[in-house]
mmCIF file of N, CA, C and O in Angstrom:
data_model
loop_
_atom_site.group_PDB
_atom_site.id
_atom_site.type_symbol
_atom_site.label_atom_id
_atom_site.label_comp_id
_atom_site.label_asym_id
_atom_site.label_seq_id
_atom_site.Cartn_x
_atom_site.Cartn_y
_atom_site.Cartn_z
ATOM 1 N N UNK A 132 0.845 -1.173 0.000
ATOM 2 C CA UNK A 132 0.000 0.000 0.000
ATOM 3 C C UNK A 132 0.895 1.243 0.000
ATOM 4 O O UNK A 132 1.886 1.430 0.705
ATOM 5 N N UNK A 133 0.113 2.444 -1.356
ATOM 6 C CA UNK A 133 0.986 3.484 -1.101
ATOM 7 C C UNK A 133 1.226 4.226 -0.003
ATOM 8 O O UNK A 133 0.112 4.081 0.499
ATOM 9 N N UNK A 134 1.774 4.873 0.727
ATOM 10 C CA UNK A 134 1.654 5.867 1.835
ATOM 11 C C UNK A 134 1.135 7.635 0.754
ATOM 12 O O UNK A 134 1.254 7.983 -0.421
ATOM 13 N N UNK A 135 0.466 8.383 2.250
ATOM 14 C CA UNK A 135 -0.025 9.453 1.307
ATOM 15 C C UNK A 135 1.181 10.477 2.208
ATOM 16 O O UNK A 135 1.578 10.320 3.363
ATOM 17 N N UNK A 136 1.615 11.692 1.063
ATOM 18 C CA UNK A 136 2.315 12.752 1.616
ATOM 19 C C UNK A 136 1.796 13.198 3.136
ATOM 20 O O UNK A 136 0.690 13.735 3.197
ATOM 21 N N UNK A 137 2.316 13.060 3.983
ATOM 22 C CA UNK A 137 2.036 13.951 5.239
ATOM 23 C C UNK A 137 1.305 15.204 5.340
ATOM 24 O O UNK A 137 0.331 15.552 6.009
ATOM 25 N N UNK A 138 1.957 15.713 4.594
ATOM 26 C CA UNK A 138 1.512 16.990 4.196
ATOM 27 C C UNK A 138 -0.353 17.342 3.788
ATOM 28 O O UNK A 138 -1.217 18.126 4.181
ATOM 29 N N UNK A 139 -0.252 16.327 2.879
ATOM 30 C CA UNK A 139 -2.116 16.098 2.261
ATOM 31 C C UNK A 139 -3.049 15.899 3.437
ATOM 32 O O UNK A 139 -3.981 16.662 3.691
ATOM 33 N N UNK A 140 -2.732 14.817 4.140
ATOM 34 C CA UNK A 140 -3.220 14.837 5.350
ATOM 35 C C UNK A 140 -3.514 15.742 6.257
ATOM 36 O O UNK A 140 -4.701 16.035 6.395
ATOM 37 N N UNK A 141 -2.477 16.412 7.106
ATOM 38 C CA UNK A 141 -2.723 17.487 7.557
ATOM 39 C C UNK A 141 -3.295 18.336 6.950
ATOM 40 O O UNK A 141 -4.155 18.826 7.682
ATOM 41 N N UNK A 142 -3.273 19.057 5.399
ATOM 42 C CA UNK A 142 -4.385 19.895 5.305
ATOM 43 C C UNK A 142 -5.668 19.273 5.053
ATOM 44 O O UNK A 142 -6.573 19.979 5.498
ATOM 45 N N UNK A 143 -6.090 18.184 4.490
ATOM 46 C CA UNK A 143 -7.393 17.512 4.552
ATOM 47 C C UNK A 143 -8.296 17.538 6.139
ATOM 48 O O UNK A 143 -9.457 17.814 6.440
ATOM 49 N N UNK A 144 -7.171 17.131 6.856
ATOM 50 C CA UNK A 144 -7.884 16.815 8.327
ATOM 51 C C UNK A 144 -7.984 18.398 8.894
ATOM 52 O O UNK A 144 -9.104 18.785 9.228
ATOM 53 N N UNK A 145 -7.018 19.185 8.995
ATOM 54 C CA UNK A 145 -6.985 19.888 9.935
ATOM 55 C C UNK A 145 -7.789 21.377 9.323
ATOM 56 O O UNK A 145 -8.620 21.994 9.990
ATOM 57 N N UNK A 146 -7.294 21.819 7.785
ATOM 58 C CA UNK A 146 -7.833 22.387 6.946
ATOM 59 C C UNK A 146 -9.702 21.963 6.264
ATOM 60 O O UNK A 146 -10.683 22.617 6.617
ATOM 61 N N UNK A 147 -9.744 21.213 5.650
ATOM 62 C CA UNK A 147 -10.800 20.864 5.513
ATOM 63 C C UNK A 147 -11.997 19.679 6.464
ATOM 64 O O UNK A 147 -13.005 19.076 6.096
ATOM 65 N N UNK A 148 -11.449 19.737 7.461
ATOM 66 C CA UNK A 148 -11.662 18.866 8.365
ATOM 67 C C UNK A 148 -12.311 17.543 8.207
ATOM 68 O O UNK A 148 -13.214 17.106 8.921
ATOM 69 N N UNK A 149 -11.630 16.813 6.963
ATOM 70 C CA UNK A 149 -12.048 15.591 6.666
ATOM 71 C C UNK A 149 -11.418 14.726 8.073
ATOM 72 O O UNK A 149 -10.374 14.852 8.713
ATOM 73 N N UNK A 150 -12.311 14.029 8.166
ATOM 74 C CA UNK A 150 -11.837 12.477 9.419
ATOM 75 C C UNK A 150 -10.663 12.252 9.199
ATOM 76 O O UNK A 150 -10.265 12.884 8.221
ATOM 77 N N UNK A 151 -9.700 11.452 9.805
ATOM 78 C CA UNK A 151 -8.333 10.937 9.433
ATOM 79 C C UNK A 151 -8.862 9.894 9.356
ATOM 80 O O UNK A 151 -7.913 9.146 9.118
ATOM 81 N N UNK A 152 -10.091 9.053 9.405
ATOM 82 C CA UNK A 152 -10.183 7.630 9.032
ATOM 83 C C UNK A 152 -10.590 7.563 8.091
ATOM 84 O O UNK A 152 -10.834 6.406 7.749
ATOM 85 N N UNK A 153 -10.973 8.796 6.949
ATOM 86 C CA UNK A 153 -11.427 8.892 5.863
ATOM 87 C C UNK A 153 -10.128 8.938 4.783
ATOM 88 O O UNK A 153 -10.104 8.357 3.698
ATOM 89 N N UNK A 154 -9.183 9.674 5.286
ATOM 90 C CA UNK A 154 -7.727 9.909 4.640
ATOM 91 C C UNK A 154 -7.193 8.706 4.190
ATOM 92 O O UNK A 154 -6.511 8.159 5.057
ATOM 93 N N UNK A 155 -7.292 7.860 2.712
ATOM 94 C CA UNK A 155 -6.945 6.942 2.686
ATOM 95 C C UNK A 155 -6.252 6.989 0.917
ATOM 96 O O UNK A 155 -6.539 7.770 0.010
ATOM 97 N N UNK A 156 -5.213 5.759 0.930
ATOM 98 C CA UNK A 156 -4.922 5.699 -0.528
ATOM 99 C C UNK A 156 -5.834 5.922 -1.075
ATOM 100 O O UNK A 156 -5.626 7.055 -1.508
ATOM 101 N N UNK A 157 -6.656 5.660 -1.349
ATOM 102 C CA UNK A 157 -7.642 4.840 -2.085
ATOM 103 C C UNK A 157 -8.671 5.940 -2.452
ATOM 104 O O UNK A 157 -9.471 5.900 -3.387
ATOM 105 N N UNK A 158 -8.494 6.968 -1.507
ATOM 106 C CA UNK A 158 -9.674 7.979 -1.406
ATOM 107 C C UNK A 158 -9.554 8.566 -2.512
ATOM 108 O O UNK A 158 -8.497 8.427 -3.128
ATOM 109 N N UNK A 159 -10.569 9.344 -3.028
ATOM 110 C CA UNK A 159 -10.333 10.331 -4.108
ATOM 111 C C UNK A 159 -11.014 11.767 -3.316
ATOM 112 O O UNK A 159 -11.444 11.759 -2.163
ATOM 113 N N UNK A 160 -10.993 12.936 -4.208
ATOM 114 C CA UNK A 160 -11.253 14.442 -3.755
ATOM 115 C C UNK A 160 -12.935 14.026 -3.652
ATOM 116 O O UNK A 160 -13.424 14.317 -2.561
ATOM 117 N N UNK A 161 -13.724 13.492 -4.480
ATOM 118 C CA UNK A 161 -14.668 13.575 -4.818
ATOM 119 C C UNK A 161 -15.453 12.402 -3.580
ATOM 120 O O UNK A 161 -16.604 12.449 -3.147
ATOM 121 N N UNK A 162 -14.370 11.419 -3.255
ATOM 122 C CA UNK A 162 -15.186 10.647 -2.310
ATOM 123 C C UNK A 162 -15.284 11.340 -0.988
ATOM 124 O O UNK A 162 -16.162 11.247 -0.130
ATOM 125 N N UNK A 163 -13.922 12.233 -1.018
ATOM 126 C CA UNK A 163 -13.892 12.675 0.396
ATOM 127 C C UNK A 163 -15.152 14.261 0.338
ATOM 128 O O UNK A 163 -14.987 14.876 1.391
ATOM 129 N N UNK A 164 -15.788 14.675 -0.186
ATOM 130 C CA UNK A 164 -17.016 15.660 -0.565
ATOM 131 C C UNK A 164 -16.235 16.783 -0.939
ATOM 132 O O UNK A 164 -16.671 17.934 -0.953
ATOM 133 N N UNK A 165 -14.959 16.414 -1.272
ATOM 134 C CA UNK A 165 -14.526 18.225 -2.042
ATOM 135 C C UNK A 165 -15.124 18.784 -3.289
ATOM 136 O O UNK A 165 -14.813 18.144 -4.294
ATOM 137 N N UNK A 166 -15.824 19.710 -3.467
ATOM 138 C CA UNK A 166 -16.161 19.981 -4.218
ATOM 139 C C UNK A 166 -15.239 20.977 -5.425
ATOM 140 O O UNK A 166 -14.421 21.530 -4.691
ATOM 141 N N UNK A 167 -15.031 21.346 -6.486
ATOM 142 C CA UNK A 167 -14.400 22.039 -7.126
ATOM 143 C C UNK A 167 -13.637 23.155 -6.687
ATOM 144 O O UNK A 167 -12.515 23.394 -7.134
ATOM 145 N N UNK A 168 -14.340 24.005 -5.629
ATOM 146 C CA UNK A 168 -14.133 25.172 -5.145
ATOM 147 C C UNK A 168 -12.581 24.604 -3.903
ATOM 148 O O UNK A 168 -11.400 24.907 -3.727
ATOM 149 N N UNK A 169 -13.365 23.879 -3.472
ATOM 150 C CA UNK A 169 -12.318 22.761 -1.840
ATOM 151 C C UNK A 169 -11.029 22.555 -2.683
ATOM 152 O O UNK A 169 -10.023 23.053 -2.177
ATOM 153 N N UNK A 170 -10.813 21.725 -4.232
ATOM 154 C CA UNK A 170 -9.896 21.501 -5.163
ATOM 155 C C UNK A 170 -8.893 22.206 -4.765
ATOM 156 O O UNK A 170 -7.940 22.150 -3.988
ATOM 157 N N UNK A 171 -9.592 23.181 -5.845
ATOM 158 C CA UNK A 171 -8.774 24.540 -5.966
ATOM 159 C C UNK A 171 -8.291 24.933 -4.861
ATOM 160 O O UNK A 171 -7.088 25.050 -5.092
ATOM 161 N N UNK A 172 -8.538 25.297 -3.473
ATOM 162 C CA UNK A 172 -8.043 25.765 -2.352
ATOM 163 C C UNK A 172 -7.439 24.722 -1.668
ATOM 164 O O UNK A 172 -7.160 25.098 -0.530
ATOM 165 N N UNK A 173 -7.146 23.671 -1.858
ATOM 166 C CA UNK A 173 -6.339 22.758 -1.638
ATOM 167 C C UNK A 173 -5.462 22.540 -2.473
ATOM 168 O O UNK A 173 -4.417 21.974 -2.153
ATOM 169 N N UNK A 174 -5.665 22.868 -3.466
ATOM 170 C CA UNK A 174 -3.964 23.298 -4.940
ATOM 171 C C UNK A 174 -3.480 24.125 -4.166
ATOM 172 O O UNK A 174 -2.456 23.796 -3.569
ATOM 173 N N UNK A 175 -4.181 25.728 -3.885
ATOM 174 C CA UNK A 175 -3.017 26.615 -2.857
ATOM 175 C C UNK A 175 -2.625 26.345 -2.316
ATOM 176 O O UNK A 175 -1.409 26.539 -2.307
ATOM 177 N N UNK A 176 -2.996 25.912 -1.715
ATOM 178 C CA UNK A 176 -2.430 25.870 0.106
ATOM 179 C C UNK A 176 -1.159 24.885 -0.368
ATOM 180 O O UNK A 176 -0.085 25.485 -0.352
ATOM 181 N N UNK A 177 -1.063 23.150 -0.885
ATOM 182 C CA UNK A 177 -0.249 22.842 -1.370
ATOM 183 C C UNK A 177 1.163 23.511 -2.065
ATOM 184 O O UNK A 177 2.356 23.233 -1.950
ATOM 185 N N UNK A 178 0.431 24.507 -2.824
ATOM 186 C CA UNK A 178 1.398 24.970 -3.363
ATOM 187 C C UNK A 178 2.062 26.350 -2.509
ATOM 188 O O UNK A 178 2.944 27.060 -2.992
ATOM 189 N N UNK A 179 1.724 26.466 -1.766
ATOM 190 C CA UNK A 179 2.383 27.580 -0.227
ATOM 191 C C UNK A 179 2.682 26.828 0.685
ATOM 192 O O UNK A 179 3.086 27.402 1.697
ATOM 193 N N UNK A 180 2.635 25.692 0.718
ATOM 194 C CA UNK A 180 3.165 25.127 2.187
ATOM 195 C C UNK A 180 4.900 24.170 1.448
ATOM 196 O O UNK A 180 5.985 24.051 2.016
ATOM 197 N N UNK A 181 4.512 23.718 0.187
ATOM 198 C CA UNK A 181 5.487 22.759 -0.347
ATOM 199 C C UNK A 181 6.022 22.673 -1.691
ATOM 200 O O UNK A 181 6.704 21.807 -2.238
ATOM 201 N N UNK A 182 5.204 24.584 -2.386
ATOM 202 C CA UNK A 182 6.305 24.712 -3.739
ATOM 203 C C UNK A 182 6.078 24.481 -4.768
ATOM 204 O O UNK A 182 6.627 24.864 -5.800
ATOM 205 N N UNK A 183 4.413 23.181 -4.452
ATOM 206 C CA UNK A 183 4.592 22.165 -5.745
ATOM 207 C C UNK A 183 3.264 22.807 -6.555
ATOM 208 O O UNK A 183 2.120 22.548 -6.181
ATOM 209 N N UNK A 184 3.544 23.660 -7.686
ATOM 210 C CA UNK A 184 3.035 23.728 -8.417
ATOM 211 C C UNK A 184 1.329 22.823 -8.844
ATOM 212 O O UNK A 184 1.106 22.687 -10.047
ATOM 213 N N UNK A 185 0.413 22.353 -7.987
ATOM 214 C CA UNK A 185 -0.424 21.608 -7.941
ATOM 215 C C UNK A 185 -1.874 22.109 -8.272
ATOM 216 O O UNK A 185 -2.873 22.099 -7.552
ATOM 217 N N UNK A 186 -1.741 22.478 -9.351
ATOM 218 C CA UNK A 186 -3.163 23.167 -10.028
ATOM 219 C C UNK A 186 -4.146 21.856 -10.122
ATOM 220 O O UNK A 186 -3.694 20.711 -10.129
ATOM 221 N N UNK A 187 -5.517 22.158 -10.192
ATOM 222 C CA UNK A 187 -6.538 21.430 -9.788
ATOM 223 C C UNK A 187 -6.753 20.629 -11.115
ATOM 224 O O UNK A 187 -7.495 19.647 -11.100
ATOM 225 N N UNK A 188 -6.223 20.961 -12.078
ATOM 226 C CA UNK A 188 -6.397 19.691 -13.693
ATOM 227 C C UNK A 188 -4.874 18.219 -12.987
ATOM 228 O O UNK A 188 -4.727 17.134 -13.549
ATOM 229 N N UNK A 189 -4.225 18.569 -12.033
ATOM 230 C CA UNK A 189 -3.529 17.435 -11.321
ATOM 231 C C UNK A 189 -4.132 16.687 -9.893
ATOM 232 O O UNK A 189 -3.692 15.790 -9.174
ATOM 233 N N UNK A 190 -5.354 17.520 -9.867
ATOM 234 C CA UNK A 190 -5.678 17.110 -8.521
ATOM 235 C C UNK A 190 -7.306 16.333 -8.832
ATOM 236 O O UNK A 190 -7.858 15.739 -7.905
ATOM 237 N N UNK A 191 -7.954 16.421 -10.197
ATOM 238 C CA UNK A 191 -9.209 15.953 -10.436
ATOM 239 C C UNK A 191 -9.250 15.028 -9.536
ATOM 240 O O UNK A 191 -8.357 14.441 -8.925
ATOM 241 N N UNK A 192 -11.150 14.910 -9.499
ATOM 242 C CA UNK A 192 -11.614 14.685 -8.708
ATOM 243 C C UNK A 192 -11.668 12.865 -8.387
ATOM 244 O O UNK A 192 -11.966 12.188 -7.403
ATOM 245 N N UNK A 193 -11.072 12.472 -10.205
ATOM 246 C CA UNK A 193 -11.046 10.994 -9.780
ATOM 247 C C UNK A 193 -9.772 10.555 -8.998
ATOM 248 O O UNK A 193 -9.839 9.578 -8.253
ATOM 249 N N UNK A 194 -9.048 10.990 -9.092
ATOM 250 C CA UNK A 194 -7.797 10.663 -8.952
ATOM 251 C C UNK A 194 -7.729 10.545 -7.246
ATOM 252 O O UNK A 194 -8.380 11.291 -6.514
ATOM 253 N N UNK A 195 -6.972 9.653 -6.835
ATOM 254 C CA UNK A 195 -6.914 8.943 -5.626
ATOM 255 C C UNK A 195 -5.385 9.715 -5.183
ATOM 256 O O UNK A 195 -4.412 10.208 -5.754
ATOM 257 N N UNK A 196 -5.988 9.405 -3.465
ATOM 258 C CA UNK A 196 -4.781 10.773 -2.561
ATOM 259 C C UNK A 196 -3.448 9.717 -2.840
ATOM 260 O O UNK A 196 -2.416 10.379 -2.947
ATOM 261 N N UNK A 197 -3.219 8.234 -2.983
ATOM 262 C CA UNK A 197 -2.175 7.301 -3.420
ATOM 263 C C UNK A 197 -1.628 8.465 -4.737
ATOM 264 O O UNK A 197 -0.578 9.049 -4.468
ATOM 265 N N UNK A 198 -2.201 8.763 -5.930
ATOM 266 C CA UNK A 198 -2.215 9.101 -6.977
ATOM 267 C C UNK A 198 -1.901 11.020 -6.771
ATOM 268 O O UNK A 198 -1.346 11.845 -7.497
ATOM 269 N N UNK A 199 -2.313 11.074 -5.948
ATOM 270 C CA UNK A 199 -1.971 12.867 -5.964
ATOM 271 C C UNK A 199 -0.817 12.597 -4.924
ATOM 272 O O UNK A 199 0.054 13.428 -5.180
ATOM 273 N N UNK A 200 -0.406 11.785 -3.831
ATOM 274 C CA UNK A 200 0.964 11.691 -3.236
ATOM 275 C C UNK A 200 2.148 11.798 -3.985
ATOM 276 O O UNK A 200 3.157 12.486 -3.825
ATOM 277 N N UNK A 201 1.786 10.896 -4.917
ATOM 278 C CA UNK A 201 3.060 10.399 -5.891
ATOM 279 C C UNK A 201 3.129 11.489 -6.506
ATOM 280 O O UNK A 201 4.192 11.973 -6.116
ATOM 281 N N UNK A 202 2.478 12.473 -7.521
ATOM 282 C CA UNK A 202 2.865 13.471 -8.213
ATOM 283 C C UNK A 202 3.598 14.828 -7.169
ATOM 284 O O UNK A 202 4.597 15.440 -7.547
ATOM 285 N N UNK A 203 2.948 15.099 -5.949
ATOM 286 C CA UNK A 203 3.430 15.812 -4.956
ATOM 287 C C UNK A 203 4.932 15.285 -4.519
ATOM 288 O O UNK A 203 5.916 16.008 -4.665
ATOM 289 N N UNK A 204 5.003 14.114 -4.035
ATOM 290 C CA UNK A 204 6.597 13.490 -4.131
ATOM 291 C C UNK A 204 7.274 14.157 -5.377
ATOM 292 O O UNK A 204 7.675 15.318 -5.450
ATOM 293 N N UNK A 205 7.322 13.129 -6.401
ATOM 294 C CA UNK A 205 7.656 13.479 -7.350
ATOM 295 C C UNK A 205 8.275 15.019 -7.897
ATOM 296 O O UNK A 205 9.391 15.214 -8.380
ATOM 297 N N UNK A 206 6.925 16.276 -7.603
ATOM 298 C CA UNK A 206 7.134 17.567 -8.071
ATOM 299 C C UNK A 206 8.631 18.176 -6.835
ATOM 300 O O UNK A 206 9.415 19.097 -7.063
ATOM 301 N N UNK A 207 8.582 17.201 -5.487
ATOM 302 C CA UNK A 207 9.441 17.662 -4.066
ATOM 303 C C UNK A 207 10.402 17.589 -4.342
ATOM 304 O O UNK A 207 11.277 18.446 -4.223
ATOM 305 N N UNK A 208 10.516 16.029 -4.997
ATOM 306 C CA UNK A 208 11.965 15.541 -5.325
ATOM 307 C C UNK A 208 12.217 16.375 -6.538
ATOM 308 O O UNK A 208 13.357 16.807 -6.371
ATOM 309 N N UNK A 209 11.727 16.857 -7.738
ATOM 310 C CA UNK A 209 12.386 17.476 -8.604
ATOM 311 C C UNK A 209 12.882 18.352 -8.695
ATOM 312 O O UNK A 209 13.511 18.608 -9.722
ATOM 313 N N UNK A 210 12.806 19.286 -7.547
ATOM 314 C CA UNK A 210 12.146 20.514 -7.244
ATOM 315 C C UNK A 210 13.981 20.644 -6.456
ATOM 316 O O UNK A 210 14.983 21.358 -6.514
ATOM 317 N N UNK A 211 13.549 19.622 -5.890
ATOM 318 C CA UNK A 211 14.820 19.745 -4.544
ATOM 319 C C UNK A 211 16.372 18.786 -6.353
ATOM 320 O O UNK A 211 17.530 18.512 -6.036
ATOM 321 N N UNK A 212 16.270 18.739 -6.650
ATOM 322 C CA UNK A 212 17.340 18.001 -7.555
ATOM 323 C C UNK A 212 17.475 18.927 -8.884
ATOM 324 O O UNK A 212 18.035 18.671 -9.950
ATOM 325 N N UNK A 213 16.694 20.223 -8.417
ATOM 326 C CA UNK A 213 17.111 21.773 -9.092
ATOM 327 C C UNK A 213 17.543 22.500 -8.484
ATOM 328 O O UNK A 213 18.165 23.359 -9.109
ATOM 329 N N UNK A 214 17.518 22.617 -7.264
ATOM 330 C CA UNK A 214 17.862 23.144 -6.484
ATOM 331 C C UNK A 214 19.626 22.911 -6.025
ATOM 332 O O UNK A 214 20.294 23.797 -5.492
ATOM 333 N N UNK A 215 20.149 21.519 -6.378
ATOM 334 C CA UNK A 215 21.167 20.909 -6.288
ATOM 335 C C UNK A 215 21.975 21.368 -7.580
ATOM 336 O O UNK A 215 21.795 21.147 -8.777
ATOM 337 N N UNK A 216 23.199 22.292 -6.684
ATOM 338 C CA UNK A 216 24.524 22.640 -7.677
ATOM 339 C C UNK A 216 25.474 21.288 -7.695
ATOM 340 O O UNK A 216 26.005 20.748 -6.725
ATOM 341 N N UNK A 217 25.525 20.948 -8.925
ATOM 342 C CA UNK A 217 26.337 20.089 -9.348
ATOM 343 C C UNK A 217 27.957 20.634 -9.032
ATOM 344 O O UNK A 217 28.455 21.707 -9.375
ATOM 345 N N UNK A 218 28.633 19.433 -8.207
ATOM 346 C CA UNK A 218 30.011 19.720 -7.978
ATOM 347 C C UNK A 218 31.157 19.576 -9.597
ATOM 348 O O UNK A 218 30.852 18.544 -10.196
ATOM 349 N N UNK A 219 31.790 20.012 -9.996
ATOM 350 C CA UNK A 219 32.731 19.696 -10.862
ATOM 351 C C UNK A 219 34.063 19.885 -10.407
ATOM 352 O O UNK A 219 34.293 20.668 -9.485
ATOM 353 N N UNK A 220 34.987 19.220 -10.988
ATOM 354 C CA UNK A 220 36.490 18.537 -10.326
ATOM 355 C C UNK A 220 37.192 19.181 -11.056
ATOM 356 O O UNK A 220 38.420 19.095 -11.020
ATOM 357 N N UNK A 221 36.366 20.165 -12.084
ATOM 358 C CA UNK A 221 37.557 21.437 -12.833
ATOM 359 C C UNK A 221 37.909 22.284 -11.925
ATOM 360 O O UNK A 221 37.258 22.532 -10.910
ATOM 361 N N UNK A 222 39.325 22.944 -12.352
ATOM 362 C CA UNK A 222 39.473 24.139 -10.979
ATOM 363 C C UNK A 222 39.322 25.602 -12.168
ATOM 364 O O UNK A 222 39.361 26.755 -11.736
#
């Protein structure tokens, strides 16, 4: 089973005050009652707390929090491996 970003969680539960027994891979935006408007303000906040560019055509409503973790990983790690100056052994 995937694990979901930490991050998603805490704003689901604490922000939109979904259950934490509702917070599941498996869940999608649409099972958990976000509606379009919830989306979108859950793209912000994402994208002010962790950088990641997460507009709501990545966050549709089918798509499962397993499935929006991985792209949020993903955008962290890329994000952070731009951020990384390559050493070179020229002087």
């Amino acid at each position: 089973m995937k694990t979901i970003h930490p991050k998603i969680t805490e704003v689901l539960t604490g922000t939109f005050k979904v259950p934490a027994h509702e917070v599941l891979p498996e869940s999608t935006m649409d099972s958990l009652e976000m509606d379009s408007l919830a989306v979108a303000e859950f793209a912000v906040i994402i994208k002010e707390t962790l950088g990641v560019d997460a507009d709501s055509e990545k966050l549709y409503k089918d798509a499962t929090l397993a499935e929006i973790s991985a792209y949020v990983d993903e955008a962290v790690g890329s994000a952070a491996a731009e951020a990384t100056v390559p050493v070179s052994n020229t002087r």
